[in-house]
CSV table of C-alpha atoms in Angstrom, one decimal:
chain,number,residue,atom,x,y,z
A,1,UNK,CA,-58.5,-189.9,-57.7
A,2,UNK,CA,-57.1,-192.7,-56.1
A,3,UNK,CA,-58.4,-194.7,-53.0
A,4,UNK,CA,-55.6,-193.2,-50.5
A,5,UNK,CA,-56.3,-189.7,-51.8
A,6,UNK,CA,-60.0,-190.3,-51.3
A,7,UNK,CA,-59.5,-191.2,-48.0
A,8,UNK,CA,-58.0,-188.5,-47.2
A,9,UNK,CA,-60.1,-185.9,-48.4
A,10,UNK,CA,-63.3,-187.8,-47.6
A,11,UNK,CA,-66.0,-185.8,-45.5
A,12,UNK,CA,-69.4,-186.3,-44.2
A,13,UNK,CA,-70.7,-184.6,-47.6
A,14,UNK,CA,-68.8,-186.7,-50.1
A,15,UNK,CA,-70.9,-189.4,-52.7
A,16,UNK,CA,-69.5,-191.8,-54.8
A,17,UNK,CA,-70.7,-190.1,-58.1
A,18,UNK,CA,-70.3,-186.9,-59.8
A,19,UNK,CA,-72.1,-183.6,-60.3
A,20,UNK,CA,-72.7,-184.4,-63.9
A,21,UNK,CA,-74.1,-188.0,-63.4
A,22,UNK,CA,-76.3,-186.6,-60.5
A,23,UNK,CA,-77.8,-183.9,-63.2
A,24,UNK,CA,-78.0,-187.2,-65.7
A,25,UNK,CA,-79.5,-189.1,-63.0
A,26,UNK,CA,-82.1,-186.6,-61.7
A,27,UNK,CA,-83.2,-186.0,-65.6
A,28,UNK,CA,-83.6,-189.2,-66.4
A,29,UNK,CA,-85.8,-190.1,-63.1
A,30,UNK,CA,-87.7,-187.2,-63.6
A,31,UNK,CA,-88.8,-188.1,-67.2
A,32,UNK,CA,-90.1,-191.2,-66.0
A,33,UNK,CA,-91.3,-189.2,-63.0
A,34,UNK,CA,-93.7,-188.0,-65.5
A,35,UNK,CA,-94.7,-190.2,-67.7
A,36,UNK,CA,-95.0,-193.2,-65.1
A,37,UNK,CA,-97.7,-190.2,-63.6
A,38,UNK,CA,-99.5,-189.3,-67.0
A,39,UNK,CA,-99.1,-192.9,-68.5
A,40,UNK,CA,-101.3,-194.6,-65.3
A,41,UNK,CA,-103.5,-191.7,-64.6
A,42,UNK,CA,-104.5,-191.4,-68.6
A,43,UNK,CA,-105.2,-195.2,-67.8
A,44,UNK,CA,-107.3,-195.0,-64.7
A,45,UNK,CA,-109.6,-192.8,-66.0
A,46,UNK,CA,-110.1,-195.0,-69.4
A,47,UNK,CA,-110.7,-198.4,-67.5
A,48,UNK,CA,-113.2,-196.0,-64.2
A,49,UNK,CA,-115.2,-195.2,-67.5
A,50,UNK,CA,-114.7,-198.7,-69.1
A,51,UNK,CA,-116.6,-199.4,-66.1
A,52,UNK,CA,-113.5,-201.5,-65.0
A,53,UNK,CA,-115.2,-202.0,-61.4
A,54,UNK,CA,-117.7,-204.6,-63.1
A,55,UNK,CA,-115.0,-206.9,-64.6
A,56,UNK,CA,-113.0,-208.9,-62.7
A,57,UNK,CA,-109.9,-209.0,-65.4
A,58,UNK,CA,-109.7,-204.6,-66.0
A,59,UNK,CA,-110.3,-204.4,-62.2
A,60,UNK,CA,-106.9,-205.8,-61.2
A,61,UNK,CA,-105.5,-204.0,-64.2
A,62,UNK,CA,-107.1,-200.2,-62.2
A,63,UNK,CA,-105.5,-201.3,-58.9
A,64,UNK,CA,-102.1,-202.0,-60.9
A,65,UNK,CA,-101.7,-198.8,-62.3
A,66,UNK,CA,-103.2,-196.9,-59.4
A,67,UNK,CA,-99.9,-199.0,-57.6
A,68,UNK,CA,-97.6,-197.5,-60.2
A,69,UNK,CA,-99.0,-193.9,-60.4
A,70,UNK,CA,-98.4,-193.9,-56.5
A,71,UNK,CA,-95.1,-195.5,-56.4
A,72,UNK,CA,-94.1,-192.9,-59.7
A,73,UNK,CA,-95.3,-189.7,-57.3
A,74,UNK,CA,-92.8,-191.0,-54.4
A,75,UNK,CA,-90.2,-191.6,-57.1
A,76,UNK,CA,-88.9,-188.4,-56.5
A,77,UNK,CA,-88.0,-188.6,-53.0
A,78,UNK,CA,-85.7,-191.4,-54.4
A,79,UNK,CA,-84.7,-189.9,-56.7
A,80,UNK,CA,-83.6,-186.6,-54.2
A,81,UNK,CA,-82.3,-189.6,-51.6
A,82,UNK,CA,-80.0,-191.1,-54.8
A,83,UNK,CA,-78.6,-187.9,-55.7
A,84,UNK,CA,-78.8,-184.3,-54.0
A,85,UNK,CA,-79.6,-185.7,-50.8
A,86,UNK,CA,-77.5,-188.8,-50.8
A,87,UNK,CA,-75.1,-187.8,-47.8
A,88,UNK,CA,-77.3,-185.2,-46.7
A,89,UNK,CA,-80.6,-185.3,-46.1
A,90,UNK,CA,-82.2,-182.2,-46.2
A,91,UNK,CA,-85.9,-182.8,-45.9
A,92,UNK,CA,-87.9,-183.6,-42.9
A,93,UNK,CA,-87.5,-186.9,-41.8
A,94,UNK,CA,-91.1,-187.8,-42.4
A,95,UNK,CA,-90.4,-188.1,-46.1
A,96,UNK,CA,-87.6,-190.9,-45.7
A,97,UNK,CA,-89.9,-192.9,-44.2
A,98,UNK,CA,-92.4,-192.4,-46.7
A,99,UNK,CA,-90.9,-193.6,-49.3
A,100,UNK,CA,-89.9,-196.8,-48.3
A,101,UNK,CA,-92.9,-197.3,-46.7
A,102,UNK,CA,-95.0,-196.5,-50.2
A,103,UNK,CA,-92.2,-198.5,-52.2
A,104,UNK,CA,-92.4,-201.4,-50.7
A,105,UNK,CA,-95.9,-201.3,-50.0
A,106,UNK,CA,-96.9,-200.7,-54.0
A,107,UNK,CA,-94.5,-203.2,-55.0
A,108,UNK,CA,-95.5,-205.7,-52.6
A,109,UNK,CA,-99.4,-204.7,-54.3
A,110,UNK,CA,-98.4,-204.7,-58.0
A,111,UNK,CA,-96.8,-208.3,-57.4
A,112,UNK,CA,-100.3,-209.8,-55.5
A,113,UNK,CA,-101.9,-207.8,-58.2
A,114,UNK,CA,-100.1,-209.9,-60.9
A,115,UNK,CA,-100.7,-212.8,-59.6
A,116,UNK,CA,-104.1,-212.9,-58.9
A,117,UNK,CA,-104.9,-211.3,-62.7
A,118,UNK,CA,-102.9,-214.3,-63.8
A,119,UNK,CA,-105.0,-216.6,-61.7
A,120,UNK,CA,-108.2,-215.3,-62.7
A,121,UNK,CA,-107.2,-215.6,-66.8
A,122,UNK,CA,-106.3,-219.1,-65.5
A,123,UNK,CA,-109.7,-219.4,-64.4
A,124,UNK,CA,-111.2,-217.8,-67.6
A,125,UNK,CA,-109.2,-220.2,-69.9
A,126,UNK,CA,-109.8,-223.2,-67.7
A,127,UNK,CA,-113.1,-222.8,-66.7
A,128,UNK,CA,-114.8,-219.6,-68.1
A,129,UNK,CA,-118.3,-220.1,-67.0
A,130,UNK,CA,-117.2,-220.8,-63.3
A,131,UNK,CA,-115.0,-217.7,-64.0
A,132,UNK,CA,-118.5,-215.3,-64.8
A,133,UNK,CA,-119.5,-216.3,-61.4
A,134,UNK,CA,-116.7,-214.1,-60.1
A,135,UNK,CA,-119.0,-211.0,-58.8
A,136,UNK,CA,-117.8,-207.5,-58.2
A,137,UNK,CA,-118.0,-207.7,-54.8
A,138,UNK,CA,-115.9,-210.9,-54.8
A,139,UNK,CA,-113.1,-209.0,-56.4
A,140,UNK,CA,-113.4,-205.4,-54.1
A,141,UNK,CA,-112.9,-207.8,-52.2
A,142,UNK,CA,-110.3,-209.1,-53.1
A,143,UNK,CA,-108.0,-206.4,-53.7
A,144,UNK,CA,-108.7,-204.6,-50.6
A,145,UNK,CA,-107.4,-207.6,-48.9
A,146,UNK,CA,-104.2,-207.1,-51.2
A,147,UNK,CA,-104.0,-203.6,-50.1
A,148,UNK,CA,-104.5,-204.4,-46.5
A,149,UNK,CA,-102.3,-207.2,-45.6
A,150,UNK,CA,-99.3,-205.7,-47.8
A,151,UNK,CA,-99.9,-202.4,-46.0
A,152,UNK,CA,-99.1,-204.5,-43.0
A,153,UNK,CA,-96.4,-206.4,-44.2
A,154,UNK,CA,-94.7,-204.0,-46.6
A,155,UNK,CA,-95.6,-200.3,-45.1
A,156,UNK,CA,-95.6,-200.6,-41.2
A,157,UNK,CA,-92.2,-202.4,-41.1
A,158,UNK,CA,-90.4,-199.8,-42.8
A,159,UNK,CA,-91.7,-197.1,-41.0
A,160,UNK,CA,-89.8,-198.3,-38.2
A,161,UNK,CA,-86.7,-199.5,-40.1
A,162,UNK,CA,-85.9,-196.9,-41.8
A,163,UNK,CA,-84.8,-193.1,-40.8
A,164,UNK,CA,-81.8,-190.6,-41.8
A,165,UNK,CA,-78.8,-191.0,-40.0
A,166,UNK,CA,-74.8,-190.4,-40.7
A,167,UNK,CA,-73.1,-193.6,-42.3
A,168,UNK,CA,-69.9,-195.0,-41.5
A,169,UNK,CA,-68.0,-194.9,-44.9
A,170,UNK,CA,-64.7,-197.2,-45.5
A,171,UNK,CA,-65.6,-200.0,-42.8
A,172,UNK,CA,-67.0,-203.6,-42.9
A,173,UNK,CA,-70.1,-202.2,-41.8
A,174,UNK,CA,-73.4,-203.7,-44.0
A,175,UNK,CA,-74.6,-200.2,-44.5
A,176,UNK,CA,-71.2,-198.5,-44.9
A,177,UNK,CA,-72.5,-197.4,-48.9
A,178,UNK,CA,-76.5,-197.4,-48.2
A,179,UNK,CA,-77.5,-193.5,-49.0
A,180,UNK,CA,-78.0,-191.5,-45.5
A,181,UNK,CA,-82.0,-192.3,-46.0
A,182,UNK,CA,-82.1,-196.1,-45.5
A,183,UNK,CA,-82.0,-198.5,-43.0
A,184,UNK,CA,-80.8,-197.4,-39.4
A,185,UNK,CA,-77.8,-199.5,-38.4
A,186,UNK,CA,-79.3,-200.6,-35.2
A,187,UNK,CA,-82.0,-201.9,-37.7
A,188,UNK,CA,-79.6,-203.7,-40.1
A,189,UNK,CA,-79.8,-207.2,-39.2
A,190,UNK,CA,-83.7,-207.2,-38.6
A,191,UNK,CA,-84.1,-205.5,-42.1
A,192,UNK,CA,-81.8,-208.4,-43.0
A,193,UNK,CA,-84.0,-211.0,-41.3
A,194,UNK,CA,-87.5,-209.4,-42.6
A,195,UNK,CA,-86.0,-209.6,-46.4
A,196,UNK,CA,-85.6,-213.3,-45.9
A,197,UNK,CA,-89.3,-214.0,-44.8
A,198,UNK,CA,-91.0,-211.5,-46.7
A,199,UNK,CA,-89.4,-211.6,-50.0
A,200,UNK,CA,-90.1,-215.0,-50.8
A,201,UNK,CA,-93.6,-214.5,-50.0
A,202,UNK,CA,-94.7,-210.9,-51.7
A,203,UNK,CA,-91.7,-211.8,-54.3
A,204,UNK,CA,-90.2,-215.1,-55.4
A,205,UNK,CA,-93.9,-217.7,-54.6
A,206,UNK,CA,-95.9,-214.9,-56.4
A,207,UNK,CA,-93.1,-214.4,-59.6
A,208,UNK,CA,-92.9,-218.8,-59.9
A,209,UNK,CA,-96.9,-219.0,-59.8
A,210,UNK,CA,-97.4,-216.5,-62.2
A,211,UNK,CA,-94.7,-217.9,-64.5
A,212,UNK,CA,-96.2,-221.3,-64.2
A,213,UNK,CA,-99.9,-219.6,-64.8
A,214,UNK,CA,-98.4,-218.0,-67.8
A,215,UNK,CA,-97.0,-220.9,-69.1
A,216,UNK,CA,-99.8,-223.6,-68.6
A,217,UNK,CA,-102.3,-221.2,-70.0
A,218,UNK,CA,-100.2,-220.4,-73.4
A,219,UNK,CA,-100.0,-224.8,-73.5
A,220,UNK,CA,-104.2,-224.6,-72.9
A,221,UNK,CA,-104.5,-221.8,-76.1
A,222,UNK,CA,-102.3,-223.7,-78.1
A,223,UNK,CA,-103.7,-227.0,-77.6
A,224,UNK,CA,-107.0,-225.4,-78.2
A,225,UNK,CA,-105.4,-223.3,-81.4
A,226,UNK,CA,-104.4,-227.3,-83.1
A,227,UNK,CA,-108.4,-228.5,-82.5
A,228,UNK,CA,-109.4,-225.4,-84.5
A,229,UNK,CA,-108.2,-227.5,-87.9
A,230,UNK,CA,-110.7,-230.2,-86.8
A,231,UNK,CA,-113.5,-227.8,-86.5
A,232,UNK,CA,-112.9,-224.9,-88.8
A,233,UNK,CA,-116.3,-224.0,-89.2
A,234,UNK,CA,-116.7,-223.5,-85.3
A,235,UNK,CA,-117.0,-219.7,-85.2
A,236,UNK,CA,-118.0,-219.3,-81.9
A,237,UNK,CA,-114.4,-221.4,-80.9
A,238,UNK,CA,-112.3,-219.3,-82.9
A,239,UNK,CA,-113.8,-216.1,-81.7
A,240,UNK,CA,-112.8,-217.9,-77.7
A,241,UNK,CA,-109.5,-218.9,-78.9
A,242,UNK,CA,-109.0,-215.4,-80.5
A,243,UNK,CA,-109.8,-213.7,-76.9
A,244,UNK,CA,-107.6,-216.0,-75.0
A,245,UNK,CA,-104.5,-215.3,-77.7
A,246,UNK,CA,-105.2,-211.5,-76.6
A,247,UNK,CA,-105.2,-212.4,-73.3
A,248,UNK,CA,-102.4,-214.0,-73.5
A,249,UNK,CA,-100.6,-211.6,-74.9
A,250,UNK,CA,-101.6,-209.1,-72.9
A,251,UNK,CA,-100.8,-211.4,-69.8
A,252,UNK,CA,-97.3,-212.0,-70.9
A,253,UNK,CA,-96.9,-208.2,-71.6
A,254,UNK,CA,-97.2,-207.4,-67.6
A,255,UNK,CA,-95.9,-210.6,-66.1
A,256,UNK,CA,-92.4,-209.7,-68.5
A,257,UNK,CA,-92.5,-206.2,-67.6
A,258,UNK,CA,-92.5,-206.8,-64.0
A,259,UNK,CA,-89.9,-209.1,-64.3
A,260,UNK,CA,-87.9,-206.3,-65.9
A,261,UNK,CA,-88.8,-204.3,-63.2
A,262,UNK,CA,-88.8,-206.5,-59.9
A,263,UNK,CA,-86.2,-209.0,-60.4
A,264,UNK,CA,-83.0,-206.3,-60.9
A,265,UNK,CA,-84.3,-205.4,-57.5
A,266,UNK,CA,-84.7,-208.3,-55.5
A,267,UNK,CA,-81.2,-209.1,-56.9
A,268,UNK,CA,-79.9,-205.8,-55.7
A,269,UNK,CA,-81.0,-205.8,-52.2
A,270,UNK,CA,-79.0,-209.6,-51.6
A,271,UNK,CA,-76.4,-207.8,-52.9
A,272,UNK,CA,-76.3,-204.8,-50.8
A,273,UNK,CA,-77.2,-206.6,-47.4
A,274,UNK,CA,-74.8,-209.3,-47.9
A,275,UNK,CA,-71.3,-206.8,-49.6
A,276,UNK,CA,-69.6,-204.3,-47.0
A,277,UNK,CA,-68.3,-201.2,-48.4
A,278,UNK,CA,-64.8,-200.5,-47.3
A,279,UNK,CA,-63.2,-199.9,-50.6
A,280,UNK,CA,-64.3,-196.3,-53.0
A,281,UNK,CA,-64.9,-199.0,-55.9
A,282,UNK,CA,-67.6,-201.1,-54.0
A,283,UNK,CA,-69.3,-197.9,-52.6
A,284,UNK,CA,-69.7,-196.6,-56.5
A,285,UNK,CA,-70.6,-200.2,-57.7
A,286,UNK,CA,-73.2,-200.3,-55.1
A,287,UNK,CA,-74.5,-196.8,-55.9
A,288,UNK,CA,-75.0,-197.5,-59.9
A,289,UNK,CA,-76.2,-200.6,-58.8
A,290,UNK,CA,-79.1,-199.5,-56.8
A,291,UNK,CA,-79.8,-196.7,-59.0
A,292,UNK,CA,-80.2,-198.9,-62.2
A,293,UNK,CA,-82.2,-201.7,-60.2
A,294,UNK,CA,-84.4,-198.3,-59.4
A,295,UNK,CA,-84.5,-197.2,-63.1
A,296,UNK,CA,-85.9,-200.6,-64.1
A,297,UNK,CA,-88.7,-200.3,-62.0
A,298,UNK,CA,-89.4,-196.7,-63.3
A,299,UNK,CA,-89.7,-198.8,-66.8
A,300,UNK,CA,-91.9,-200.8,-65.6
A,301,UNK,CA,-94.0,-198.6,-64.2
A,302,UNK,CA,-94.0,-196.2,-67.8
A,303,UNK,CA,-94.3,-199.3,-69.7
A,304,UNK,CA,-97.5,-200.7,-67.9
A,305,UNK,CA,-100.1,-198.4,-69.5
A,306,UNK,CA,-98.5,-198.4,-72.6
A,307,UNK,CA,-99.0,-202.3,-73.1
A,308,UNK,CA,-102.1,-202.3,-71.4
A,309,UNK,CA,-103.4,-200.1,-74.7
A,310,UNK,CA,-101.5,-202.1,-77.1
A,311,UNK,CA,-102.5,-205.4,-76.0
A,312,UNK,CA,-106.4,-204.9,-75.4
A,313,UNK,CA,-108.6,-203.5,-78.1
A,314,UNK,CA,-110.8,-202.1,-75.7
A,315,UNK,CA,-108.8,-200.1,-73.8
A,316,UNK,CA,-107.2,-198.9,-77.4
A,317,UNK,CA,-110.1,-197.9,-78.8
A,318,UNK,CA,-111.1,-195.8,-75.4
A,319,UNK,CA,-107.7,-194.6,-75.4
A,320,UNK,CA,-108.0,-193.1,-79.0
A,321,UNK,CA,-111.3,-191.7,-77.8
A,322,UNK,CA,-110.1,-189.7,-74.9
A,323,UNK,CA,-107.4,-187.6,-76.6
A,324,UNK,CA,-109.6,-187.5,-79.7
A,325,UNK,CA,-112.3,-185.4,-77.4
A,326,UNK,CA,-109.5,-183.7,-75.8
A,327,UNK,CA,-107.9,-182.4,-79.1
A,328,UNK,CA,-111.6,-181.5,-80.1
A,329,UNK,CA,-112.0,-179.6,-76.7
A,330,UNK,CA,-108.2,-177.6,-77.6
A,331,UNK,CA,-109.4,-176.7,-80.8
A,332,UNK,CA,-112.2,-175.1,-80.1
């Protein structure tokens, strides 16, 4: 169908996709639906009976996947808001507004949460007995500060910004290809404004820190890895150097995930506030756009648990443990 054609067959109703890639779409969302749920609850419980609570590394690591289990539940709102309820939106308003309020809340979490597990493995490489003086408290602490002053920042604004309204298809209007559950027009340029304060802060600082974190504490380990030749009979230094490889490794694992994950979408939301969407081709681009800046956060919230038990013993081991009693349980 051509653009005139379109144009004039266009109703209130129409979407820029098809009934088949809406059914491809909703399956393929849904399977991460699920296993971004089982994946971080199946991790949650491992690190509460790890004891997580009492270190200050695994504690961040809770709070990170209790931010993706809770961002995977209100996955499927998006997920009815991208497809089956893309031009009309057939749920109470309520649950418009609670998914970008979640969504950007958790995301604003899992990238303070990053951070500040890359600063304390900073810490722990730099100076690890200051870094045992890191108490409990001190890191409760710590992350319900996270939680509060994102909830602030991330949740609160886009309760207000956000609603379900009729767009204007075919004009030079910001909005004109935004899904019917988004920004309110009147809202537009504020939601333009608040992207250009808040992102750099709960986005682009914490993603440069943690890749400069990342990378000064991969020189340390290295640096440290060349002195082992000098002392090779220094167990008690290989046995450090062998816990900072791991935590290395396990560090990189969820800074380059969330990369995966966050960048796509920062990228996408210059893009759509700053492209109008008067042709049919820019209102599809900007649909598969958003929706596969969306499923790369859905990877990143499946893949988190997954390298969390691939790149720690511990948690492998517990991991192991827990289905192994369950299968036992089945069985009998």
């Amino acid at each position: 169908m051509n653009n005139s054609t379109f144009y004039n067959t266009y109703t209130k109703t129409s979407v820029p996709f098809t009934e088949g890639e809406a059914v491809f779409i909703t399956v393929l969302l849904g399977l991460f639906l699920i296993v971004g749920v089982f994946g971080n609850t199946v991790m949650m419980i491992i690190l509460y009976r790890l004891k997580a609570l009492r270190s200050v590394y695994d504690s961040f690591v809770l709070f990170l996947c209790l931010a993706d289990f809770i961002s995977s539940l209100v996955s499927s709102i998006n997920l009815y808001i991208r497809t089956w309820g893309y031009s009309q939106f057939g749920l109470p308003v309520f649950f418009c507004k609670l998914f970008w309020c979640v969504d950007v809340w958790t995301s604003y979490v899992s990238s303070f949460h990053i951070l500040s597990y890359a600063i304390v493995r900073f810490i722990g490489v730099l100076f690890p007995i200051k870094c045992r003086r890191i108490k409990p408290v001190h890191t409760r602490i710590w992350i319900a500060l996270i939680w509060l002053v994102t909830f602030l920042c991330g949740c609160i604004p886009m309760a207000i910004l956000t609603g379900v309204e009729t767009k204007t298809r075919f004009t030079k209007a910001v909005d004109a290809t935004w899904p019917v559950c988004s920004q309110l027009s009147k809202w537009v340029p504020t939601y333009i404004q608040y992207t250009e304060y808040t992102y750099p802060i709960f986005f682009y600082i914490p993603m440069l820190a943690t890749a400069v974190l990342s990378l000064s504490i991969a020189a340390m380990v290295l640096k440290r890895r060349r002195n082992i030749s000098q002392s090779i009979s220094d167990q008690a230094l290989k046995r450090r150097i062998k816990k900072e490889n791991l935590a290395f490794v396990q560090l990189s694992a969820i800074v380059g995930v969330f990369f995966v994950g966050y960048i796509p979408f920062t990228v996408f939301v210059f893009y759509a506030t700053n492209v109008n969407g008067d042709t049919l081709e820019e209102w599809q681009r900007n649909w598969w756009f958003g929706t596969a800046q969306y499923i790369c956060m859905r990877i990143s919230d499946c893949l988190n648990p997954i390298l969390y038990s691939l790149t720690s013993k511990k948690i492998l081991k517990a991991t192991a443990k827990l289905f192994k009693k369950r299968h036992a349980v089945d069985k009998s």
